[in-house]
Coordinates of C-alpha atoms in Angstrom, one line a residue:
Chain A
X1 CA 198.6 141.2 130.6
X2 CA 199.8 139.4 133.7
X3 CA 197.7 136.2 133.5
X4 CA 198.7 135.8 129.8
X5 CA 202.3 136.0 130.8
X6 CA 201.8 133.4 133.5
X7 CA 200.0 131.1 131.1
X8 CA 202.8 131.5 128.6
X9 CA 205.4 130.7 131.2
X10 CA 203.6 127.6 132.3
X11 CA 203.1 126.5 128.7
X12 CA 206.8 127.0 128.0
X13 CA 207.7 125.0 131.1
X14 CA 205.5 122.1 130.0
X15 CA 207.0 122.1 126.5
X16 CA 210.5 122.1 128.0
X17 CA 209.6 119.0 130.1
X18 CA 207.7 117.3 127.3
X19 CA 210.4 117.7 124.6
X20 CA 213.0 115.3 126.0
X21 CA 210.3 112.7 126.7
X22 CA 209.2 112.8 123.1
X23 CA 212.7 112.5 121.9
X24 CA 213.3 109.2 123.6
X25 CA 212.0 106.3 121.5
X26 CA 209.6 105.2 124.1
X27 CA 206.4 103.4 122.9
X28 CA 203.2 104.5 124.6
X29 CA 200.0 102.6 124.3
X30 CA 196.5 103.7 125.4
X31 CA 194.3 101.0 126.8
X32 CA 190.7 102.2 127.0
X33 CA 188.9 100.0 129.5
X34 CA 185.8 100.0 131.7
X35 CA 185.6 100.8 135.4
X36 CA 186.3 97.7 137.4
X37 CA 189.5 96.7 135.6
X38 CA 191.6 99.6 137.0
X39 CA 193.4 97.4 139.5
X40 CA 193.8 94.6 137.1
X41 CA 195.5 96.7 134.4
X42 CA 197.7 98.5 136.9
X43 CA 199.3 95.2 137.7
X44 CA 199.3 93.9 134.2
X45 CA 200.9 96.9 132.6
X46 CA 203.9 96.8 134.9
X47 CA 204.3 93.1 134.2
X48 CA 204.0 93.6 130.4
X49 CA 206.6 96.4 130.4
X50 CA 209.1 94.1 132.1
X51 CA 208.2 91.2 129.8
X52 CA 208.6 93.4 126.7
X53 CA 211.9 94.7 127.8
X54 CA 213.1 91.1 128.5
X55 CA 212.1 90.3 124.9
X56 CA 214.5 93.0 123.6
X57 CA 211.8 95.6 123.1
X58 CA 212.2 99.3 124.1
X59 CA 210.6 100.9 127.1
X60 CA 206.8 100.8 126.9
X61 CA 204.3 102.8 129.0
X62 CA 200.7 101.9 128.9
X63 CA 198.2 104.6 129.8
X64 CA 194.9 103.6 131.1
X65 CA 191.5 105.1 130.7
X66 CA 188.5 103.9 132.7
X67 CA 184.8 104.7 132.7
X68 CA 181.5 103.2 131.9
X69 CA 181.9 100.7 129.0
X70 CA 179.5 102.4 126.7
X71 CA 180.9 105.8 127.4
X72 CA 184.4 104.6 126.7
X73 CA 183.3 103.1 123.4
X74 CA 181.7 106.4 122.4
X75 CA 184.9 108.2 123.2
X76 CA 186.8 105.9 120.9
X77 CA 184.2 106.4 118.1
X78 CA 184.5 110.1 118.6
X79 CA 188.3 110.0 118.2
X80 CA 190.0 109.0 121.4
X81 CA 193.2 107.4 120.2
X82 CA 193.0 104.0 121.8
X83 CA 195.5 101.4 120.7
X84 CA 193.6 98.6 122.5
X85 CA 190.1 98.5 123.9
X86 CA 189.2 96.1 126.8
X87 CA 185.5 96.6 127.4
X88 CA 182.7 95.0 129.4
X89 CA 180.7 93.7 126.4
X90 CA 181.2 92.7 122.8
X91 CA 178.3 94.9 121.9
X92 CA 180.3 98.1 122.7
X93 CA 183.3 96.9 120.5
X94 CA 180.8 95.9 117.7
X95 CA 179.6 99.5 117.7
X96 CA 183.2 100.8 117.3
X97 CA 183.6 98.4 114.4
X98 CA 180.2 99.4 112.9
X99 CA 179.9 103.1 113.6
X100 CA 183.5 104.3 113.2
X101 CA 185.0 101.4 111.0
X102 CA 188.1 101.5 113.2
X103 CA 188.1 97.7 113.6
X104 CA 187.1 94.9 111.1
X105 CA 183.7 93.4 111.8
X106 CA 185.2 89.9 112.5
X107 CA 187.3 91.2 115.3
X108 CA 186.0 88.7 117.9
X109 CA 187.5 85.8 115.9
X110 CA 191.0 87.2 116.0
X111 CA 191.9 86.0 119.5
X112 CA 191.1 82.8 121.3
X113 CA 187.9 82.3 123.4
X114 CA 185.9 85.0 121.7
X115 CA 188.7 87.5 122.4
X116 CA 188.0 87.2 126.1
X117 CA 191.2 86.4 128.0
X118 CA 189.4 86.2 131.3
X119 CA 185.8 85.7 132.3
X120 CA 183.6 86.5 135.2
X121 CA 180.0 85.8 136.3
X122 CA 177.2 87.4 138.2
X123 CA 176.9 86.6 141.9
X124 CA 175.0 87.9 144.9
X125 CA 176.5 90.1 147.6
X126 CA 174.5 89.9 150.9
X127 CA 175.0 91.2 154.4
X128 CA 177.0 89.1 156.8
X129 CA 175.1 86.0 158.1
X130 CA 172.7 86.3 155.1
X131 CA 169.8 87.5 157.2
X132 CA 167.2 87.0 154.4
X133 CA 168.5 83.6 153.6
X134 CA 169.1 84.2 150.0
X135 CA 170.5 81.1 148.2
X136 CA 169.5 81.3 144.6
X137 CA 167.7 83.4 142.0
X138 CA 164.3 82.3 143.1
X139 CA 164.8 84.1 146.4
X140 CA 165.2 87.4 144.6
X141 CA 161.5 87.5 143.6
X142 CA 160.3 87.0 147.2
X143 CA 158.1 89.9 148.4
X144 CA 160.3 90.5 151.5
X145 CA 163.6 90.9 149.5
X146 CA 164.9 94.2 148.0
X147 CA 167.4 93.8 145.2
X148 CA 170.0 96.4 144.2
X149 CA 171.1 96.4 140.5
X150 CA 172.0 99.2 138.1
X151 CA 170.0 100.3 135.1
X152 CA 170.7 98.0 132.1
X153 CA 170.0 100.9 129.8
X154 CA 172.9 102.9 131.2
X155 CA 175.3 100.2 132.5
X156 CA 176.9 97.4 130.5
X157 CA 177.4 95.4 133.7
X158 CA 173.8 95.6 134.5
X159 CA 172.9 94.0 131.2
X160 CA 174.8 90.9 132.3
X161 CA 172.8 90.9 135.6
X162 CA 169.5 91.1 133.7
X163 CA 170.5 88.4 131.2
X164 CA 171.7 86.1 134.0
X165 CA 168.3 86.3 135.7
X166 CA 166.5 85.8 132.4
X167 CA 168.7 82.8 131.5
X168 CA 168.1 81.2 135.0
X169 CA 164.3 81.4 134.6
X170 CA 164.6 80.0 131.0
X171 CA 166.6 77.0 132.2
X172 CA 164.2 75.9 134.9
X173 CA 161.8 73.0 134.4
X174 CA 159.0 74.3 132.2
X175 CA 160.9 77.4 131.5
X176 CA 159.9 79.5 128.5
X177 CA 160.1 83.0 127.2
X178 CA 156.9 83.8 129.0
X179 CA 158.1 82.5 132.4
X180 CA 161.5 84.2 132.0
X181 CA 159.8 87.5 131.2
X182 CA 157.5 87.1 134.3
X183 CA 160.5 86.2 136.5
X184 CA 162.5 89.3 135.4
X185 CA 159.5 91.5 135.8
X186 CA 158.9 90.3 139.3
X187 CA 162.6 90.7 140.1
X188 CA 162.7 94.4 138.9
X189 CA 159.6 95.0 141.0
X190 CA 161.8 94.4 144.0
X191 CA 164.4 96.9 142.9
X192 CA 164.1 100.2 144.9
X193 CA 167.0 102.1 143.3
X194 CA 168.3 101.9 139.7
X195 CA 171.8 103.4 139.7
X196 CA 173.3 104.5 136.4
X197 CA 176.4 102.4 136.9
X198 CA 177.8 99.3 138.7
X199 CA 180.0 101.2 141.2
X200 CA 177.0 103.4 142.0
X201 CA 174.9 100.4 142.9
X202 CA 177.7 99.0 145.0
X203 CA 177.8 102.3 147.0
X204 CA 174.0 102.3 147.3
X205 CA 174.1 98.8 148.8
X206 CA 177.2 99.0 150.8
X207 CA 177.4 102.5 152.1
X208 CA 173.7 103.6 152.1
X209 CA 172.4 100.3 153.5
X210 CA 169.8 100.0 150.8
X211 CA 168.4 96.6 149.8
X212 CA 169.1 93.0 150.9
X213 CA 171.1 91.8 148.0
X214 CA 173.4 93.3 145.4
X215 CA 173.7 91.7 141.9
X216 CA 177.4 92.1 141.1
X217 CA 180.2 90.9 138.9
X218 CA 182.1 88.3 140.8
X219 CA 185.3 90.4 140.8
X220 CA 183.5 93.4 142.1
X221 CA 181.9 91.3 144.8
X222 CA 185.3 90.1 145.9
X223 CA 186.7 93.6 145.9
X224 CA 183.8 94.9 147.9
X225 CA 184.2 92.1 150.5
X226 CA 188.0 92.6 150.8
X227 CA 187.9 96.4 150.9
X228 CA 184.9 96.8 153.2
X229 CA 185.4 93.9 155.6
X230 CA 184.6 90.3 155.6
X231 CA 182.7 90.9 158.8
X232 CA 180.0 92.9 157.0
X233 CA 179.3 91.1 153.7
X234 CA 179.5 87.7 152.1
X235 CA 179.2 86.3 148.6
X236 CA 176.4 83.9 147.6
X237 CA 177.0 82.0 144.4
X238 CA 173.7 81.0 142.6
X239 CA 173.2 77.6 141.1
X240 CA 173.2 78.9 137.5
X241 CA 174.6 82.1 136.1
X242 CA 175.9 83.7 133.0
X243 CA 179.4 83.5 131.6
X244 CA 180.4 87.1 131.4
X245 CA 183.0 87.5 128.7
X246 CA 184.7 91.0 128.7
X247 CA 186.4 91.1 125.3
X248 CA 189.6 92.8 124.1
X249 CA 190.9 93.9 120.7
X250 CA 193.4 96.1 118.9
X251 CA 192.1 99.2 117.3
X252 CA 193.4 98.7 113.8
X253 CA 193.1 102.2 112.3
X254 CA 194.9 103.7 115.4
X255 CA 197.8 101.3 115.7
X256 CA 198.5 101.4 112.0
X257 CA 198.6 105.2 112.0
X258 CA 200.8 105.3 115.2
X259 CA 202.9 102.4 114.1
X260 CA 202.2 100.5 117.4
X261 CA 200.6 97.4 116.0
X262 CA 203.3 94.9 117.0
X263 CA 203.4 96.1 120.7
X264 CA 199.7 96.4 120.9
X265 CA 199.1 92.8 119.6
X266 CA 201.8 91.5 121.9
X267 CA 200.2 93.3 124.8
X268 CA 196.9 91.5 124.3
X269 CA 198.6 88.1 123.6
X270 CA 200.4 88.5 126.9
X271 CA 197.0 88.4 128.6
X272 CA 196.7 84.8 127.5
X273 CA 200.1 83.7 128.8
X274 CA 200.3 82.0 132.2
X275 CA 201.7 85.1 133.8
X276 CA 198.9 87.2 132.3
X277 CA 196.4 84.7 133.5
X278 CA 197.8 84.7 137.0
X279 CA 197.4 88.5 137.2
X280 CA 193.8 88.2 136.1
X281 CA 193.1 85.5 138.7
X282 CA 194.7 87.6 141.4
X283 CA 192.3 90.3 140.5
X284 CA 189.4 87.9 140.8
X285 CA 188.7 87.4 137.1
X286 CA 188.3 83.7 136.2
X287 CA 191.3 82.6 134.1
X288 CA 190.6 80.6 130.9
X289 CA 194.0 78.8 131.1
X290 CA 193.2 75.4 132.6
X291 CA 196.4 75.1 134.7
X292 CA 196.0 78.6 136.2
X293 CA 192.3 78.0 136.8
X294 CA 193.1 74.8 138.7
X295 CA 195.5 76.7 140.9
X296 CA 192.9 79.3 141.8
X297 CA 190.0 76.8 141.9
X298 CA 189.4 77.5 145.6
X299 CA 188.6 81.1 144.8
X300 CA 186.0 80.4 142.2
X301 CA 183.2 78.0 143.1
X302 CA 181.8 75.9 140.3
X303 CA 178.7 77.3 138.8
X304 CA 176.6 76.1 135.8
X305 CA 177.3 78.8 133.3
X306 CA 175.5 79.6 130.1
X307 CA 176.8 82.0 127.4
X308 CA 175.2 84.9 125.7
X309 CA 175.7 83.3 122.3
X310 CA 173.9 80.0 123.0
X311 CA 171.1 81.4 125.1
X312 CA 170.5 84.8 123.5
X313 CA 172.0 84.5 120.0
X314 CA 174.7 87.0 120.7
X315 CA 174.9 90.6 121.9
X316 CA 173.3 92.2 118.9
X317 CA 170.2 90.1 119.2
X318 CA 170.0 90.5 123.0
X319 CA 170.5 94.2 122.9
X320 CA 167.7 94.6 120.3
X321 CA 165.2 92.4 122.1
X322 CA 165.8 93.5 125.7
X323 CA 167.5 96.9 126.0
X324 CA 166.7 98.9 122.9
X325 CA 163.9 101.5 123.2
X326 CA 160.6 99.7 123.4
X327 CA 162.4 96.4 124.3
X328 CA 161.4 94.1 127.1
X329 CA 163.1 96.1 129.8
X330 CA 161.2 99.3 128.8
X331 CA 158.0 97.2 128.7
X332 CA 158.6 96.1 132.3
X333 CA 158.6 99.8 133.3
X334 CA 156.0 100.9 130.9
X335 CA 153.2 103.2 132.0
X336 CA 150.4 101.5 133.9
X337 CA 152.6 98.6 135.1
Chain B
X1 CA 172.3 149.8 132.4
X2 CA 172.0 152.3 129.6
X3 CA 173.7 151.2 126.4
X4 CA 175.6 153.7 124.3
X5 CA 174.6 154.4 120.8
X6 CA 177.2 152.9 118.5
X7 CA 178.1 156.0 116.5
X8 CA 179.1 158.1 119.5
X9 CA 182.8 158.1 120.4
X10 CA 183.3 156.2 123.6
X11 CA 186.1 156.4 126.1
X12 CA 187.4 152.9 125.2
X13 CA 188.4 152.8 121.6
X14 CA 188.2 149.8 119.3
X15 CA 184.4 149.1 119.0
X16 CA 185.0 147.1 115.8
X17 CA 187.4 144.6 117.2
X18 CA 185.4 144.3 120.4
X19 CA 182.2 143.5 118.6
X20 CA 184.0 141.1 116.3
X21 CA 185.6 139.3 119.2
X22 CA 182.3 139.1 121.0
X23 CA 180.4 137.6 118.1
X24 CA 183.3 135.2 117.3
X25 CA 183.6 134.1 120.8
X26 CA 179.8 133.5 121.3
X27 CA 179.6 131.7 118.0
X28 CA 182.5 129.4 118.9
X29 CA 181.4 128.7 122.5
X30 CA 177.7 128.8 122.3
X31 CA 176.3 128.8 118.8
X32 CA 178.5 126.2 117.2
X33 CA 177.6 123.4 119.7
X34 CA 173.9 124.4 119.7
X35 CA 173.8 124.2 115.9
X36 CA 175.4 120.8 116.0
X37 CA 172.5 119.8 118.3
X38 CA 170.1 121.1 115.7
X39 CA 171.8 119.3 112.8
X40 CA 171.9 116.0 114.7
X41 CA 168.2 116.3 115.5
X42 CA 167.4 117.2 111.9
X43 CA 168.4 113.7 110.9
X44 CA 165.1 112.4 112.3
X45 CA 161.9 112.7 110.5
X46 CA 159.1 114.7 112.1
X47 CA 157.3 111.6 113.1
X48 CA 160.4 110.0 114.6
X49 CA 161.1 113.2 116.5
X50 CA 157.6 113.3 118.0
X51 CA 157.7 109.6 118.9
X52 CA 161.0 110.2 120.7
X53 CA 160.2 113.3 122.6
X54 CA 156.5 112.5 123.4
X55 CA 157.1 108.9 124.6
X56 CA 155.3 108.5 128.0
X57 CA 158.5 107.9 129.9
X58 CA 160.1 111.0 128.4
X59 CA 157.0 113.1 129.2
X60 CA 157.1 111.8 132.8
X61 CA 160.7 112.8 133.1
X62 CA 159.9 116.4 131.9
X63 CA 157.3 116.6 134.7
X64 CA 159.8 115.4 137.3
X65 CA 162.7 117.6 136.0
X66 CA 160.8 120.9 135.4
X67 CA 158.5 120.4 138.4
X68 CA 161.4 119.8 140.8
X69 CA 163.5 122.6 139.2
X70 CA 160.6 125.1 139.6
X71 CA 160.0 124.1 143.2
X72 CA 163.7 124.3 144.0
X73 CA 164.1 127.7 142.3
X74 CA 161.0 128.9 144.2
X75 CA 162.4 127.8 147.5
X76 CA 165.8 129.4 146.6
X77 CA 164.2 132.6 145.7
X78 CA 162.7 133.0 149.1
X79 CA 165.6 131.6 151.2
X80 CA 168.3 133.0 149.0
X81 CA 166.8 136.5 149.5
X82 CA 166.9 135.9 153.2
X83 CA 170.5 134.8 153.2
X84 CA 171.5 137.8 151.1
X85 CA 169.6 140.1 153.4
X86 CA 171.4 138.7 156.5
X87 CA 174.8 138.9 154.8
X88 CA 174.3 142.5 153.7
X89 CA 172.4 144.0 156.6
X90 CA 173.8 142.3 159.7
X91 CA 177.2 142.1 161.3
X92 CA 177.7 138.7 162.6
X93 CA 180.6 136.6 163.7
X94 CA 182.2 134.5 160.9
X95 CA 180.3 136.5 158.3
X96 CA 183.2 136.1 155.7
X97 CA 183.1 132.4 156.3
X98 CA 179.4 132.2 155.7
X99 CA 179.8 134.4 152.6
X100 CA 182.3 131.9 151.2
X101 CA 180.1 129.0 152.2
X102 CA 177.4 130.2 149.8
X103 CA 179.7 129.7 146.8
X104 CA 180.5 126.1 147.7
X105 CA 177.8 124.5 145.5
X106 CA 179.3 126.5 142.6
X107 CA 182.8 125.0 143.1
X108 CA 182.0 121.5 144.3
X109 CA 182.0 118.8 141.6
X110 CA 178.4 117.9 141.3
X111 CA 179.0 114.2 141.7
X112 CA 180.6 114.9 145.0
X113 CA 177.6 116.9 146.0
X114 CA 175.2 114.1 145.0
X115 CA 177.1 111.4 146.9
X116 CA 177.3 113.6 150.0
X117 CA 173.6 114.5 149.9
X118 CA 172.6 110.9 149.4
X119 CA 174.8 109.8 152.3
X120 CA 173.2 112.5 154.5
X121 CA 169.6 111.7 153.5
X122 CA 169.8 107.9 153.2
X123 CA 168.0 105.8 155.8
X124 CA 171.3 105.4 157.7
X125 CA 172.5 109.0 157.2
X126 CA 172.7 111.9 159.6
X127 CA 169.3 113.4 158.6
X128 CA 167.8 110.3 157.1
X129 CA 167.8 108.4 160.3
X130 CA 165.5 111.0 161.8
X131 CA 163.3 111.6 158.8
X132 CA 162.8 108.0 157.7
X133 CA 161.0 106.8 160.9
X134 CA 158.6 109.7 160.5
X135 CA 157.7 108.5 157.0
X136 CA 159.7 111.1 155.1
X137 CA 161.9 109.4 152.6
X138 CA 164.2 111.8 150.8
X139 CA 167.0 109.8 149.2
X140 CA 166.0 107.8 146.2
X141 CA 162.7 109.6 145.7
X142 CA 161.6 112.7 143.7
X143 CA 162.1 114.6 146.9
X144 CA 165.8 113.8 146.7
X145 CA 165.9 115.4 143.2
X146 CA 164.3 118.6 144.7
X147 CA 166.9 118.6 147.5
X148 CA 169.8 118.3 145.1
X149 CA 168.4 121.1 142.9
X150 CA 167.9 123.3 145.8
X151 CA 171.5 122.8 146.9
X152 CA 173.1 123.6 143.6
X153 CA 170.7 126.5 142.9
X154 CA 171.2 128.6 146.1
X155 CA 174.2 130.6 145.1
X156 CA 172.5 132.0 142.0
X157 CA 169.8 133.8 144.0
X158 CA 172.2 135.0 146.7
X159 CA 174.8 136.3 144.3
X160 CA 172.3 138.2 142.1
X161 CA 170.4 139.8 145.0
X162 CA 173.4 140.7 147.2
X163 CA 174.8 143.5 145.0
X164 CA 171.4 145.1 144.6
X165 CA 170.8 145.0 148.3
X166 CA 174.2 146.6 148.9
X167 CA 173.2 149.5 146.5
X168 CA 170.0 150.1 148.4
X169 CA 170.5 153.0 150.7
X170 CA 169.3 152.6 154.3
X171 CA 168.2 156.2 154.1
X172 CA 165.3 155.2 151.9
X173 CA 164.0 152.9 154.6
X174 CA 164.5 155.6 157.2
X175 CA 162.6 158.1 155.1
X176 CA 159.8 155.6 154.7
X177 CA 159.7 155.1 158.5
X178 CA 159.7 158.9 159.0
X179 CA 156.7 159.1 156.7
X180 CA 154.9 156.7 158.9
X181 CA 155.2 153.4 157.1
X182 CA 155.2 150.2 159.1
X183 CA 158.1 147.8 158.6
X184 CA 156.0 145.5 156.5
X185 CA 154.8 148.4 154.3
X186 CA 158.4 149.6 153.9
X187 CA 159.4 146.1 152.8
X188 CA 156.5 145.6 150.5
X189 CA 156.3 149.0 148.8
X190 CA 159.8 150.3 149.0
X191 CA 162.3 147.5 149.1
X192 CA 160.7 144.6 147.4
X193 CA 159.9 146.3 144.1
X194 CA 163.6 147.3 143.9
X195 CA 164.7 143.7 144.6
X196 CA 162.2 141.9 142.5
X197 CA 164.1 142.0 139.2
X198 CA 167.3 140.6 140.9
X199 CA 165.3 137.9 142.6
X200 CA 163.7 137.0 139.3
X201 CA 167.0 136.8 137.6
X202 CA 168.3 134.6 140.4
X203 CA 165.2 132.4 140.1
X204 CA 165.7 132.0 136.4
X205 CA 169.3 131.1 136.7
X206 CA 168.6 128.6 139.5
X207 CA 165.8 127.1 137.5
X208 CA 167.9 126.7 134.4
X209 CA 170.7 125.1 136.3
X210 CA 168.3 122.7 138.0
X211 CA 166.9 121.6 134.7
X212 CA 170.3 120.9 133.3
X213 CA 171.8 119.3 136.4
X214 CA 172.9 115.7 136.1
X215 CA 175.8 114.7 138.4
X216 CA 174.4 115.5 141.8
X217 CA 170.9 114.2 141.1
X218 CA 171.8 110.9 139.7
X219 CA 173.1 109.6 143.0
X220 CA 170.1 110.6 145.1
X221 CA 167.2 110.2 142.6
X222 CA 166.7 106.5 142.7
X223 CA 166.2 106.8 138.9
X224 CA 163.0 104.7 138.7
X225 CA 161.3 105.0 135.3
X226 CA 158.1 107.1 135.3
X227 CA 158.7 108.1 138.9
X228 CA 162.1 109.6 139.6
X229 CA 163.9 109.7 136.3
X230 CA 165.2 113.1 135.1
X231 CA 165.3 114.1 131.5
X232 CA 169.2 114.3 131.4
X233 CA 169.3 110.7 132.4
X234 CA 167.1 109.7 129.5
X235 CA 169.5 111.6 127.2
X236 CA 172.4 109.6 128.7
X237 CA 170.3 106.4 128.2
X238 CA 169.9 107.2 124.5
X239 CA 173.6 107.9 124.1
X240 CA 174.4 104.6 125.8
X241 CA 172.5 102.9 123.0
X242 CA 174.4 105.0 120.4
X243 CA 171.2 106.8 119.5
X244 CA 172.7 110.2 119.0
X245 CA 169.7 111.6 117.1
X246 CA 167.2 110.5 119.8
X247 CA 169.4 112.1 122.5
X248 CA 169.7 115.4 120.8
X249 CA 166.0 115.4 120.0
X250 CA 165.2 115.3 123.8
X251 CA 167.9 117.8 124.4
X252 CA 166.4 120.2 121.9
X253 CA 163.0 120.0 123.6
X254 CA 164.7 120.7 127.0
X255 CA 166.5 123.7 125.5
X256 CA 163.2 125.0 124.0
X257 CA 161.4 124.8 127.3
X258 CA 164.2 126.4 129.2
X259 CA 164.4 129.2 126.6
X260 CA 160.6 129.8 126.9
X261 CA 161.0 129.9 130.7
X262 CA 163.9 132.3 130.6
X263 CA 162.0 134.5 128.1
X264 CA 159.0 134.6 130.5
X265 CA 161.2 135.6 133.4
X266 CA 162.8 138.3 131.3
X267 CA 159.4 139.7 130.4
X268 CA 158.4 139.6 134.0
X269 CA 161.6 141.4 135.0
X270 CA 160.9 144.1 132.4
X271 CA 157.4 144.5 133.7
X272 CA 158.5 144.6 137.4
X273 CA 161.1 147.3 136.5
X274 CA 158.6 149.5 134.8
X275 CA 156.2 148.9 137.7
X276 CA 158.8 149.9 140.2
X277 CA 159.8 153.1 138.4

């Protein structure tokens, strides 16, 4: 009987603690996001709570949930009560709209800039001094270079890497579908380890000393350099790369049921204000606000950027052609290759 | 291990509730999720199912997963027996500590185990720096998968063999010696038949765990398609594409294979018990 009594006592204690919290009219939002935004939203949530209070709103706490982008989307589909989702790719939010009907299909038109308040791009992280002299995408298919990138089938971030390489080859003189496919095939021949997620790849490159270059989101590359020492790694920005647009949206069915629509919408709009943009820039995401972008221009070198919509016809098309079963990525690794 | 006939009165009353509870609990915890698996899989046609589970890449992953799990369970059967033997039969300093150490793979979060193992066996790791120059690459190859499975499987063999060894009376060995048996004969004809069922159980448990393992392997495997990709990773891959039915189809095949394997081991056990008696 003893353990049962203990459990009952603990449960009672929790209830006693929880009851007064529930009684206060505090609004609580859940932001379901992907892995590398942890630091960004920690800063942003504090700023938003202060802003909301200043506007005469009540106290608001924002809870964060982080994980792989696809895994997070599945959790929301399966019933995780997210008020807002801030994921790595539009494809994952499309699936929430399509599979669970929690969001209208035209969600990406509801906020400016394809619902992406900040952007990023794909850059190279190399060891200090750039011993292999890696300057641009072309160097990644050299036979003496080993490239670390996660598996695009399991990592949303890795899909941006893959598409960035494809787009680069496509935009070269005489570039075509065939040359792009050949380029990407040769690049993946140089990949010795395919981690399942972006952080895993960073660890493989940084801690395990594998490979000569890591394909990474710009903000992740900055974090890696700052955390692990400027004396060990440096960032190489290629001539052309992809404009990575991590989108955000309110989960309509959830906010309507919980009565949190107003706060949730304000929360996302605040991302677009100058203060929200400042926080994004300080966390190494490229701001879309021109003034803030100008202020942080020294951080973010100019790159020729192409978008997924104009080069690949949107996420649904890209997913189907490249990453679905039997798609181009599978063919690269098909038997006998 | 004799079971009582139901009709006879037992010391503990309440057979009805006990049986009811057992069936309810097992249904809730085991049968319900498994039937959900079957239902999801059933949304595929037979042709789709076959195309999914017999794709070359999936078949390659079965080979890697089941092969490595078999090898790891085999190694654990031998060395787990040895560890159990030492723990039961010898007095050594820090024995309690070693005993607790055996359980560590049980308790450690598997991802932590994977990250630790890969840091040890990577080219710049403690062991990797000595192995790599000799041409033995462990991390990011199928060998790494085997190492991770061995690590997480060890406690299963030790913990199933240990109690049986403790029950074995030393007098039996002494009697065998008195009757003129050599040490090897004593082990082979007296001790081993007694231990075999427990070793087989441990082997089966370690094997099943190795087949289902994900967290620790993913960090050390390299995950290259057709080479070092484990079946659970392909299931995750399917889920990542929101292909629930495809994921459960592969899971069902894994379950079926594991079930066959456990069945075979059970039969072997029965046979060895009869043989020993």
